[in-house]
DNA sequence: TTAGGTACTCACTTTCGGGTGAGTTATTGT
DNA sequence: ACAATAACTCACCCGAAAGTGAGTACCTAA
């Protein structure tokens, strides 16, 4: 989860701030990189391979996709699984329970956005 | 709401992407700037003046605070009100209904973060 | 064996957001 | 009249994030 969050970079986290502050900030930073939640959403919707994700987002480059997938794995939001059965050996990404719960909140955020737009 | 979101900068928003994609991306971008949600939370908790907010976050500069307040006003998450009664004329920030609902979702996000940390 | 697809990584450039220093206007207390 | 405080704005810098181009290792079908 904290892979891309270097200590000190995020917040002052001093005692004068509310406890809410730091953790929320960290969560926001981990979910806000461009494409990240969209990719997660697509994986949840069944686009579980690199190539199918590529097709789903034509304007997303291989490089960024690879990077985001790496972050999602580090965050334990997805699992990288190598499928050896079924001859053309391939890699699939599986969503975790942790991610499913996050997506519920993300969807609430989406609903809020729609409601007040 | 869309004040700091330049068109074209955010997402491809092409037809091949799920409807979810673009809006969620925009919402995430509008809530993720550093300090923004913390400031909003403080205002909701009753720290309604520039100076009291400053005190609440010692490591936050005047400049960034001013900038974030401007964004929050543009997003219609807070209202800027000039109080002329009570001699020392001052400015207070009032939270909007829209923001109260957003804070509920932000709190869910916080809870998610705590649960899985 | 060689061409093609999958799934990347690395190095580099560009863009953007956060942060700093200085200055400004308005009001008010002494 | 003067200083102080509140509430900013503007110009600039720098580091991180986003994006691009090239290359690589592996597998497989022809």
PDB file of C-alpha atoms (C1' of nucleotides) in Angstrom:
ATOM      1  CA  UNK A   1       0.000   0.000   0.000  1.00  0.00           C
ATOM      2  CA  UNK A   2       2.648   2.493   0.990  1.00  0.00           C
ATOM      3  CA  UNK A   3       4.986   1.616  -1.849  1.00  0.00           C
ATOM      4  CA  UNK A   4       4.906   4.935  -3.651  1.00  0.00           C
ATOM      5  CA  UNK A   5       4.436   7.070  -0.569  1.00  0.00           C
ATOM      6  CA  UNK A   6       7.793   8.262   0.660  1.00  0.00           C
ATOM      7  CA  UNK A   7       7.789   9.274   4.302  1.00  0.00           C
ATOM      8  CA  UNK A   8       7.843  13.006   4.812  1.00  0.00           C
ATOM      9  CA  UNK A   9       6.550  13.681   1.348  1.00  0.00           C
ATOM     10  CA  UNK A  10       2.936  13.302   2.276  1.00  0.00           C
ATOM     11  CA  UNK A  11       2.054  15.434   5.227  1.00  0.00           C
ATOM     12  CA  UNK A  12       3.356  17.261   8.192  1.00  0.00           C
ATOM     13  CA  UNK A  13       1.512  14.750  10.367  1.00  0.00           C
ATOM     14  CA  UNK A  14       2.251  16.855  13.391  1.00  0.00           C
ATOM     15  CA  UNK A  15       0.242  16.511  16.583  1.00  0.00           C
ATOM     16  CA  UNK A  16      -1.684  19.700  15.973  1.00  0.00           C
ATOM     17  CA  UNK A  17      -3.457  18.192  12.961  1.00  0.00           C
ATOM     18  CA  UNK A  18      -6.526  16.028  13.339  1.00  0.00           C
ATOM     19  CA  UNK A  19      -5.927  12.315  13.128  1.00  0.00           C
ATOM     20  CA  UNK A  20      -8.140  12.242  10.042  1.00  0.00           C
ATOM     21  CA  UNK A  21      -5.752  14.373   8.091  1.00  0.00           C
ATOM     22  CA  UNK A  22      -2.775  12.128   7.463  1.00  0.00           C
ATOM     23  CA  UNK A  23      -4.475   8.873   6.626  1.00  0.00           C
ATOM     24  CA  UNK A  24      -6.986  10.469   4.283  1.00  0.00           C
ATOM     25  CA  UNK A  25      -4.186  12.262   2.554  1.00  0.00           C
ATOM     26  CA  UNK A  26      -2.309   9.006   2.069  1.00  0.00           C
ATOM     27  CA  UNK A  27      -5.380   7.215   0.737  1.00  0.00           C
ATOM     28  CA  UNK A  28      -6.079  10.062  -1.668  1.00  0.00           C
ATOM     29  CA  UNK A  29      -2.522   9.994  -2.937  1.00  0.00           C
ATOM     30  CA  UNK A  30      -2.645   6.278  -3.539  1.00  0.00           C
ATOM     31  CA  UNK A  31      -5.884   6.375  -5.501  1.00  0.00           C
ATOM     32  CA  UNK A  32      -5.481   9.609  -7.437  1.00  0.00           C
ATOM     33  CA  UNK A  33      -2.781   8.813 -10.011  1.00  0.00           C
ATOM     34  CA  UNK A  34      -4.249   9.139 -13.466  1.00  0.00           C
ATOM     35  CA  UNK A  35      -5.814   5.952 -14.911  1.00  0.00           C
ATOM     36  CA  UNK A  36      -5.312   3.982 -11.718  1.00  0.00           C
ATOM     37  CA  UNK A  37      -8.919   3.676 -10.575  1.00  0.00           C
ATOM     38  CA  UNK A  38     -10.161   3.301 -14.123  1.00  0.00           C
ATOM     39  CA  UNK A  39      -7.805   0.393 -14.644  1.00  0.00           C
ATOM     40  CA  UNK A  40      -8.888  -1.159 -11.356  1.00  0.00           C
ATOM     41  CA  UNK A  41     -12.501  -0.763 -12.373  1.00  0.00           C
ATOM     42  CA  UNK A  42     -11.883  -2.426 -15.732  1.00  0.00           C
ATOM     43  CA  UNK A  43     -10.129  -5.354 -14.077  1.00  0.00           C
ATOM     44  CA  UNK A  44     -13.125  -5.755 -11.760  1.00  0.00           C
ATOM     45  CA  UNK A  45     -15.294  -5.722 -14.884  1.00  0.00           C
ATOM     46  CA  UNK A  46     -13.364  -8.586 -16.427  1.00  0.00           C
ATOM     47  CA  UNK A  47     -10.597  -6.995 -18.463  1.00  0.00           C
ATOM     48  CA  UNK A  48      -7.965  -9.065 -16.711  1.00  0.00           C
ATOM     49  CA  UNK A  49      -5.094  -9.116 -19.207  1.00  0.00           C
ATOM     50  CA  UNK A  50      -2.569  -6.502 -20.233  1.00  0.00           C
ATOM     51  CA  UNK A  51      -3.737  -6.676 -23.813  1.00  0.00           C
ATOM     52  CA  UNK A  52      -7.448  -6.338 -23.068  1.00  0.00           C
ATOM     53  CA  UNK A  53      -6.761  -3.374 -20.777  1.00  0.00           C
ATOM     54  CA  UNK A  54      -4.761  -1.779 -23.573  1.00  0.00           C
ATOM     55  CA  UNK A  55      -7.732  -2.140 -25.887  1.00  0.00           C
ATOM     56  CA  UNK A  56     -10.048  -0.697 -23.257  1.00  0.00           C
ATOM     57  CA  UNK A  57      -8.057   2.527 -23.077  1.00  0.00           C
ATOM     58  CA  UNK A  58      -6.703   3.418 -26.505  1.00  0.00           C
ATOM     59  CA  UNK A  59      -5.089   6.611 -25.285  1.00  0.00           C
ATOM     60  CA  UNK A  60      -3.212   4.901 -22.461  1.00  0.00           C
ATOM     61  CA  UNK A  61       0.325   3.832 -23.304  1.00  0.00           C
ATOM     62  CA  UNK A  62       1.874   0.445 -22.525  1.00  0.00           C
ATOM     63  CA  UNK A  63       4.377   2.136 -20.264  1.00  0.00           C
ATOM     64  CA  UNK A  64       1.882   3.870 -18.054  1.00  0.00           C
ATOM     65  CA  UNK A  65      -0.326   0.782 -17.980  1.00  0.00           C
ATOM     66  CA  UNK A  66       2.620  -1.341 -16.828  1.00  0.00           C
ATOM     67  CA  UNK A  67       3.500   1.208 -14.188  1.00  0.00           C
ATOM     68  CA  UNK A  68      -0.047   1.461 -12.849  1.00  0.00           C
ATOM     69  CA  UNK A  69      -0.414  -2.318 -12.755  1.00  0.00           C
ATOM     70  CA  UNK A  70       2.807  -2.474 -10.750  1.00  0.00           C
ATOM     71  CA  UNK A  71       1.438   0.085  -8.307  1.00  0.00           C
ATOM     72  CA  UNK A  72      -1.865  -1.755  -7.970  1.00  0.00           C
ATOM     73  CA  UNK A  73      -0.013  -4.988  -7.224  1.00  0.00           C
ATOM     74  CA  UNK A  74       2.185  -3.191  -4.669  1.00  0.00           C
ATOM     75  CA  UNK A  75      -0.962  -1.720  -3.095  1.00  0.00           C
ATOM     76  CA  UNK A  76      -2.402  -5.238  -2.881  1.00  0.00           C
ATOM     77  CA  UNK A  77      -5.424  -4.139  -4.860  1.00  0.00           C
ATOM     78  CA  UNK A  78      -4.750  -6.745  -7.551  1.00  0.00           C
ATOM     79  CA  UNK A  79      -2.855 -10.022  -7.792  1.00  0.00           C
ATOM     80  CA  UNK A  80      -0.670 -10.982 -10.723  1.00  0.00           C
ATOM     81  CA  UNK A  81      -1.268 -14.591 -11.686  1.00  0.00           C
ATOM     82  CA  UNK A  82       0.577 -16.620 -14.329  1.00  0.00           C
ATOM     83  CA  UNK A  83      -1.741 -19.120 -15.994  1.00  0.00           C
ATOM     84  CA  UNK A  84       0.252 -22.087 -17.274  1.00  0.00           C
ATOM     85  CA  UNK A  85      -2.691 -24.317 -18.186  1.00  0.00           C
ATOM     86  CA  UNK A  86      -4.351 -23.658 -21.526  1.00  0.00           C
ATOM     87  CA  UNK A  87      -1.279 -23.558 -23.798  1.00  0.00           C
ATOM     88  CA  UNK A  88      -0.799 -19.934 -24.648  1.00  0.00           C
ATOM     89  CA  UNK A  89       0.677 -19.181 -21.226  1.00  0.00           C
ATOM     90  CA  UNK A  90      -0.607 -15.824 -20.089  1.00  0.00           C
ATOM     91  CA  UNK A  91      -0.876 -13.461 -17.171  1.00  0.00           C
ATOM     92  CA  UNK A  92      -4.130 -12.424 -15.527  1.00  0.00           C
ATOM     93  CA  UNK A  93      -4.810  -9.870 -12.859  1.00  0.00           C
ATOM     94  CA  UNK A  94      -7.202 -10.709 -10.051  1.00  0.00           C
ATOM     95  CA  UNK A  95      -8.934  -8.159  -7.927  1.00  0.00           C
ATOM     96  CA  UNK A  96      -8.633  -8.486  -4.143  1.00  0.00           C
ATOM     97  CA  UNK A  97     -11.330  -8.098  -1.461  1.00  0.00           C
ATOM     98  CA  UNK A  98      -9.591  -4.968  -0.332  1.00  0.00           C
ATOM     99  CA  UNK A  99     -10.019  -3.519  -3.821  1.00  0.00           C
ATOM    100  CA  UNK A 100     -13.671  -4.516  -4.060  1.00  0.00           C
ATOM    101  CA  UNK A 101     -14.414  -2.528  -0.936  1.00  0.00           C
ATOM    102  CA  UNK A 102     -12.437   0.414  -2.249  1.00  0.00           C
ATOM    103  CA  UNK A 103     -14.396   0.334  -5.500  1.00  0.00           C
ATOM    104  CA  UNK A 104     -17.627   0.647  -3.522  1.00  0.00           C
ATOM    105  CA  UNK A 105     -16.392   3.908  -2.033  1.00  0.00           C
ATOM    106  CA  UNK A 106     -15.084   5.067  -5.403  1.00  0.00           C
ATOM    107  CA  UNK A 107     -18.526   4.420  -6.803  1.00  0.00           C
ATOM    108  CA  UNK A 108     -20.065   6.554  -4.044  1.00  0.00           C
ATOM    109  CA  UNK A 109     -17.669   9.282  -5.110  1.00  0.00           C
ATOM    110  CA  UNK A 110     -18.843   8.825  -8.661  1.00  0.00           C
ATOM    111  CA  UNK A 111     -22.469   9.063  -7.579  1.00  0.00           C
ATOM    112  CA  UNK A 112     -21.698  12.231  -5.650  1.00  0.00           C
ATOM    113  CA  UNK A 113     -20.055  13.683  -8.733  1.00  0.00           C
ATOM    114  CA  UNK A 114     -23.071  12.885 -10.888  1.00  0.00           C
ATOM    115  CA  UNK A 115     -25.545  14.203  -8.353  1.00  0.00           C
ATOM    116  CA  UNK A 116     -23.929  17.621  -8.045  1.00  0.00           C
ATOM    117  CA  UNK A 117     -22.611  18.225 -11.525  1.00  0.00           C
TER     118      UNK A 117
ATOM    119  CA  UNK B   1     -16.435  22.547  -9.905  1.00  0.00           C
ATOM    120  CA  UNK B   2     -14.531  22.371 -13.136  1.00  0.00           C
ATOM    121  CA  UNK B   3     -12.450  25.454 -12.431  1.00  0.00           C
ATOM    122  CA  UNK B   4      -9.054  23.823 -12.308  1.00  0.00           C
ATOM    123  CA  UNK B   5      -9.811  21.068 -14.791  1.00  0.00           C
ATOM    124  CA  UNK B   6      -8.711  22.088 -18.238  1.00  0.00           C
ATOM    125  CA  UNK B   7     -10.539  20.291 -21.025  1.00  0.00           C
ATOM    126  CA  UNK B   8      -8.438  17.673 -22.724  1.00  0.00           C
ATOM    127  CA  UNK B   9      -6.001  17.531 -19.848  1.00  0.00           C
ATOM    128  CA  UNK B  10      -8.017  15.114 -17.800  1.00  0.00           C
ATOM    129  CA  UNK B  11      -8.990  12.142 -19.861  1.00  0.00           C
ATOM    130  CA  UNK B  12      -9.435  10.815 -23.313  1.00  0.00           C
ATOM    131  CA  UNK B  13     -13.162  10.524 -22.563  1.00  0.00           C
ATOM    132  CA  UNK B  14     -13.563   8.549 -25.725  1.00  0.00           C
ATOM    133  CA  UNK B  15     -16.589   6.384 -26.351  1.00  0.00           C
ATOM    134  CA  UNK B  16     -14.673   3.181 -25.751  1.00  0.00           C
ATOM    135  CA  UNK B  17     -14.229   4.014 -22.077  1.00  0.00           C
ATOM    136  CA  UNK B  18     -16.924   3.269 -19.530  1.00  0.00           C
ATOM    137  CA  UNK B  19     -18.981   6.224 -18.473  1.00  0.00           C
ATOM    138  CA  UNK B  20     -17.570   5.768 -14.986  1.00  0.00           C
ATOM    139  CA  UNK B  21     -14.076   6.583 -16.102  1.00  0.00           C
ATOM    140  CA  UNK B  22     -14.128  10.276 -16.888  1.00  0.00           C
ATOM    141  CA  UNK B  23     -16.264  11.559 -14.067  1.00  0.00           C
ATOM    142  CA  UNK B  24     -14.444   9.584 -11.417  1.00  0.00           C
ATOM    143  CA  UNK B  25     -11.179  10.878 -12.751  1.00  0.00           C
ATOM    144  CA  UNK B  26     -12.442  14.453 -12.533  1.00  0.00           C
ATOM    145  CA  UNK B  27     -13.764  13.987  -9.006  1.00  0.00           C
ATOM    146  CA  UNK B  28     -10.468  12.459  -7.914  1.00  0.00           C
ATOM    147  CA  UNK B  29      -8.530  15.337  -9.404  1.00  0.00           C
ATOM    148  CA  UNK B  30     -10.681  17.887  -7.662  1.00  0.00           C
ATOM    149  CA  UNK B  31     -10.344  16.306  -4.229  1.00  0.00           C
ATOM    150  CA  UNK B  32      -6.754  15.113  -4.291  1.00  0.00           C
ATOM    151  CA  UNK B  33      -4.720  18.334  -4.141  1.00  0.00           C
ATOM    152  CA  UNK B  34      -2.708  18.386  -0.947  1.00  0.00           C
ATOM    153  CA  UNK B  35      -4.398  19.951   2.088  1.00  0.00           C
ATOM    154  CA  UNK B  36      -7.692  20.445   0.291  1.00  0.00           C
ATOM    155  CA  UNK B  37      -9.810  17.850   2.076  1.00  0.00           C
ATOM    156  CA  UNK B  38      -8.111  18.549   5.385  1.00  0.00           C
ATOM    157  CA  UNK B  39      -9.000  22.222   5.073  1.00  0.00           C
ATOM    158  CA  UNK B  40     -12.563  21.342   4.139  1.00  0.00           C
ATOM    159  CA  UNK B  41     -12.771  19.042   7.125  1.00  0.00           C
ATOM    160  CA  UNK B  42     -11.512  21.772   9.451  1.00  0.00           C
ATOM    161  CA  UNK B  43     -14.038  24.250   8.105  1.00  0.00           C
ATOM    162  CA  UNK B  44     -16.792  21.693   8.700  1.00  0.00           C
ATOM    163  CA  UNK B  45     -15.449  21.331  12.239  1.00  0.00           C
ATOM    164  CA  UNK B  46     -15.782  25.049  12.866  1.00  0.00           C
ATOM    165  CA  UNK B  47     -12.445  26.567  11.920  1.00  0.00           C
ATOM    166  CA  UNK B  48     -14.053  29.096   9.656  1.00  0.00           C
ATOM    167  CA  UNK B  49     -11.524  31.916   9.321  1.00  0.00           C
ATOM    168  CA  UNK B  50      -8.286  32.227   7.397  1.00  0.00           C
ATOM    169  CA  UNK B  51      -6.348  32.846  10.578  1.00  0.00           C
ATOM    170  CA  UNK B  52      -7.824  29.928  12.522  1.00  0.00           C
ATOM    171  CA  UNK B  53      -7.131  27.607   9.609  1.00  0.00           C
ATOM    172  CA  UNK B  54      -3.570  28.856   9.551  1.00  0.00           C
ATOM    173  CA  UNK B  55      -3.232  27.974  13.214  1.00  0.00           C
ATOM    174  CA  UNK B  56      -4.743  24.560  12.597  1.00  0.00           C
ATOM    175  CA  UNK B  57      -2.036  23.678  10.071  1.00  0.00           C
ATOM    176  CA  UNK B  58       1.262  25.236  11.137  1.00  0.00           C
ATOM    177  CA  UNK B  59       3.137  23.730   8.208  1.00  0.00           C
ATOM    178  CA  UNK B  60       0.719  25.085   5.629  1.00  0.00           C
ATOM    179  CA  UNK B  61       1.664  28.429   4.090  1.00  0.00           C
ATOM    180  CA  UNK B  62      -0.641  31.417   3.615  1.00  0.00           C
ATOM    181  CA  UNK B  63      -0.215  31.111  -0.124  1.00  0.00           C
ATOM    182  CA  UNK B  64      -1.305  27.531  -0.406  1.00  0.00           C
ATOM    183  CA  UNK B  65      -4.131  28.097   2.054  1.00  0.00           C
ATOM    184  CA  UNK B  66      -5.402  31.020  -0.042  1.00  0.00           C
ATOM    185  CA  UNK B  67      -5.126  28.955  -3.181  1.00  0.00           C
ATOM    186  CA  UNK B  68      -6.996  25.981  -1.721  1.00  0.00           C
ATOM    187  CA  UNK B  69      -9.728  28.229  -0.314  1.00  0.00           C
ATOM    188  CA  UNK B  70     -10.138  29.746  -3.767  1.00  0.00           C
ATOM    189  CA  UNK B  71     -10.459  26.281  -5.285  1.00  0.00           C
ATOM    190  CA  UNK B  72     -12.978  25.194  -2.663  1.00  0.00           C
ATOM    191  CA  UNK B  73     -15.067  28.301  -3.358  1.00  0.00           C
ATOM    192  CA  UNK B  74     -14.853  27.668  -7.115  1.00  0.00           C
ATOM    193  CA  UNK B  75     -15.900  24.059  -6.495  1.00  0.00           C
ATOM    194  CA  UNK B  76     -18.863  25.352  -4.506  1.00  0.00           C
ATOM    195  CA  UNK B  77     -17.768  23.313  -1.530  1.00  0.00           C
ATOM    196  CA  UNK B  78     -17.540  26.397   0.662  1.00  0.00           C
ATOM    197  CA  UNK B  79     -18.994  29.926   0.626  1.00  0.00           C
ATOM    198  CA  UNK B  80     -17.000  33.029   1.389  1.00  0.00           C
ATOM    199  CA  UNK B  81     -18.988  35.387   3.614  1.00  0.00           C
ATOM    200  CA  UNK B  82     -18.016  38.864   4.762  1.00  0.00           C
ATOM    201  CA  UNK B  83     -19.303  39.575   8.253  1.00  0.00           C
ATOM    202  CA  UNK B  84     -19.801  43.332   8.732  1.00  0.00           C
ATOM    203  CA  UNK B  85     -21.631  43.170  12.050  1.00  0.00           C
ATOM    204  CA  UNK B  86     -19.490  42.745  15.158  1.00  0.00           C
ATOM    205  CA  UNK B  87     -16.920  45.518  14.583  1.00  0.00           C
ATOM    206  CA  UNK B  88     -13.742  43.723  13.560  1.00  0.00           C
ATOM    207  CA  UNK B  89     -15.064  43.026  10.081  1.00  0.00           C
ATOM    208  CA  UNK B  90     -13.982  39.576   9.071  1.00  0.00           C
ATOM    209  CA  UNK B  91     -14.433  36.818   6.545  1.00  0.00           C
ATOM    210  CA  UNK B  92     -15.876  33.431   7.352  1.00  0.00           C
ATOM    211  CA  UNK B  93     -16.141  30.313   5.226  1.00  0.00           C
ATOM    212  CA  UNK B  94     -19.321  28.287   5.293  1.00  0.00           C
ATOM    213  CA  UNK B  95     -19.567  24.708   4.206  1.00  0.00           C
ATOM    214  CA  UNK B  96     -22.199  23.792   1.611  1.00  0.00           C
ATOM    215  CA  UNK B  97     -24.573  20.802   1.559  1.00  0.00           C
ATOM    216  CA  UNK B  98     -22.663  19.497  -1.418  1.00  0.00           C
ATOM    217  CA  UNK B  99     -19.494  19.486   0.684  1.00  0.00           C
ATOM    218  CA  UNK B 100     -21.167  17.789   3.649  1.00  0.00           C
ATOM    219  CA  UNK B 101     -22.135  14.904   1.412  1.00  0.00           C
ATOM    220  CA  UNK B 102     -18.653  14.740  -0.034  1.00  0.00           C
ATOM    221  CA  UNK B 103     -17.160  14.597   3.452  1.00  0.00           C
ATOM    222  CA  UNK B 104     -19.291  11.547   4.205  1.00  0.00           C
ATOM    223  CA  UNK B 105     -17.685   9.729   1.286  1.00  0.00           C
ATOM    224  CA  UNK B 106     -14.241  10.994   2.268  1.00  0.00           C
ATOM    225  CA  UNK B 107     -14.844   9.568   5.709  1.00  0.00           C
ATOM    226  CA  UNK B 108     -15.724   6.201   4.155  1.00  0.00           C
ATOM    227  CA  UNK B 109     -12.431   6.385   2.341  1.00  0.00           C
ATOM    228  CA  UNK B 110     -10.742   7.087   5.645  1.00  0.00           C
ATOM    229  CA  UNK B 111     -12.455   4.111   7.237  1.00  0.00           C
ATOM    230  CA  UNK B 112     -11.355   1.918   4.358  1.00  0.00           C
ATOM    231  CA  UNK B 113      -7.798   3.127   4.831  1.00  0.00           C
ATOM    232  CA  UNK B 114      -7.879   2.327   8.540  1.00  0.00           C
ATOM    233  CA  UNK B 115      -9.452  -1.068   8.020  1.00  0.00           C
ATOM    234  CA  UNK B 116      -6.853  -2.291   5.546  1.00  0.00           C
ATOM    235  CA  UNK B 117      -3.697  -0.632   6.778  1.00  0.00           C
TER     236      UNK B 117
ATOM    237  C1'  DT C   1      13.915 -19.693 -37.942  1.00  0.00           C
ATOM    238  C1'  DT C   2      11.676 -16.110 -38.053  1.00  0.00           C
ATOM    239  C1'  DA C   3       7.900 -13.227 -37.567  1.00  0.00           C
ATOM    240  C1'  DG C   4       4.390 -11.707 -34.344  1.00  0.00           C
ATOM    241  C1'  DG C   5       2.198 -11.017 -30.114  1.00  0.00           C
ATOM    242  C1'  DT C   6       2.464 -10.331 -24.955  1.00  0.00           C
ATOM    243  C1'  DA C   7       4.207  -8.089 -21.198  1.00  0.00           C
ATOM    244  C1'  DC C   8       6.971  -5.554 -19.855  1.00  0.00           C
ATOM    245  C1'  DT C   9      11.652  -2.147 -18.428  1.00  0.00           C
ATOM    246  C1'  DC C  10      14.766   1.807 -19.046  1.00  0.00           C
ATOM    247  C1'  DA C  11      16.147   6.319 -20.232  1.00  0.00           C
ATOM    248  C1'  DC C  12      14.724  10.647 -21.418  1.00  0.00           C
ATOM    249  C1'  DT C  13      11.730  14.915 -21.952  1.00  0.00           C
ATOM    250  C1'  DT C  14       7.905  17.656 -20.775  1.00  0.00           C
ATOM    251  C1'  DT C  15       4.351  19.267 -17.953  1.00  0.00           C
ATOM    252  C1'  DC C  16       2.312  20.435 -13.676  1.00  0.00           C
ATOM    253  C1'  DG C  17       1.557  21.013  -8.780  1.00  0.00           C
ATOM    254  C1'  DG C  18       3.508  22.381  -4.412  1.00  0.00           C
ATOM    255  C1'  DG C  19       6.185  25.572  -2.123  1.00  0.00           C
ATOM    256  C1'  DT C  20       8.744  30.164  -1.188  1.00  0.00           C
ATOM    257  C1'  DG C  21       9.560  35.242  -1.058  1.00  0.00           C
ATOM    258  C1'  DA C  22       7.906  39.498  -1.690  1.00  0.00           C
ATOM    259  C1'  DG C  23       4.352  42.689  -2.150  1.00  0.00           C
ATOM    260  C1'  DT C  24      -0.649  44.537  -1.571  1.00  0.00           C
ATOM    261  C1'  DT C  25      -5.025  46.235   0.198  1.00  0.00           C
ATOM    262  C1'  DA C  26      -8.094  47.066   3.849  1.00  0.00           C
ATOM    263  C1'  DT C  27      -9.249  47.550   8.381  1.00  0.00           C
ATOM    264  C1'  DT C  28      -8.277  48.652  13.056  1.00  0.00           C
ATOM    265  C1'  DG C  29      -6.015  49.448  17.483  1.00  0.00           C
ATOM    266  C1'  DT C  30      -2.791  52.973  19.964  1.00  0.00           C
TER     267       DT C  30
ATOM    268  C1'  DA D   1      -0.224  58.996  12.044  1.00  0.00           C
ATOM    269  C1'  DC D   2       1.668  54.580  12.491  1.00  0.00           C
ATOM    270  C1'  DA D   3       2.047  49.879  13.128  1.00  0.00           C
ATOM    271  C1'  DA D   4      -0.194  45.620  13.143  1.00  0.00           C
ATOM    272  C1'  DT D   5      -3.121  42.130  11.650  1.00  0.00           C
ATOM    273  C1'  DA D   6      -6.100  39.710   8.246  1.00  0.00           C
ATOM    274  C1'  DA D   7      -6.489  38.084   3.923  1.00  0.00           C
ATOM    275  C1'  DC D   8      -4.856  37.734   0.319  1.00  0.00           C
ATOM    276  C1'  DT D   9      -2.089  37.978  -4.994  1.00  0.00           C
ATOM    277  C1'  DC D  10       1.924  37.552  -8.098  1.00  0.00           C
ATOM    278  C1'  DA D  11       6.178  35.804  -9.896  1.00  0.00           C
ATOM    279  C1'  DC D  12       9.201  32.414  -9.683  1.00  0.00           C
ATOM    280  C1'  DC D  13      11.603  27.725  -8.658  1.00  0.00           C
ATOM    281  C1'  DC D  14      11.995  22.921  -8.204  1.00  0.00           C
ATOM    282  C1'  DG D  15      10.905  18.155  -7.860  1.00  0.00           C
ATOM    283  C1'  DA D  16       7.621  14.754  -9.018  1.00  0.00           C
ATOM    284  C1'  DA D  17       4.402  12.868 -12.108  1.00  0.00           C
ATOM    285  C1'  DA D  18       3.017  12.087 -16.798  1.00  0.00           C
ATOM    286  C1'  DG D  19       4.152  10.880 -21.154  1.00  0.00           C
ATOM    287  C1'  DT D  20       7.393   9.149 -25.248  1.00  0.00           C
ATOM    288  C1'  DG D  21      10.775   6.207 -27.808  1.00  0.00           C
ATOM    289  C1'  DA D  22      13.390   2.491 -27.865  1.00  0.00           C
ATOM    290  C1'  DG D  23      14.541  -1.908 -26.537  1.00  0.00           C
ATOM    291  C1'  DT D  24      14.019  -6.665 -24.312  1.00  0.00           C
ATOM    292  C1'  DA D  25      12.664 -11.466 -22.873  1.00  0.00           C
ATOM    293  C1'  DC D  26       9.476 -14.886 -23.559  1.00  0.00           C
ATOM    294  C1'  DC D  27       6.344 -17.733 -25.934  1.00  0.00           C
ATOM    295  C1'  DT D  28       4.162 -19.579 -29.973  1.00  0.00           C
ATOM    296  C1'  DA D  29       2.457 -20.317 -34.724  1.00  0.00           C
ATOM    297  C1'  DA D  30       3.912 -20.862 -39.541  1.00  0.00           C
TER     298       DA D  30
END
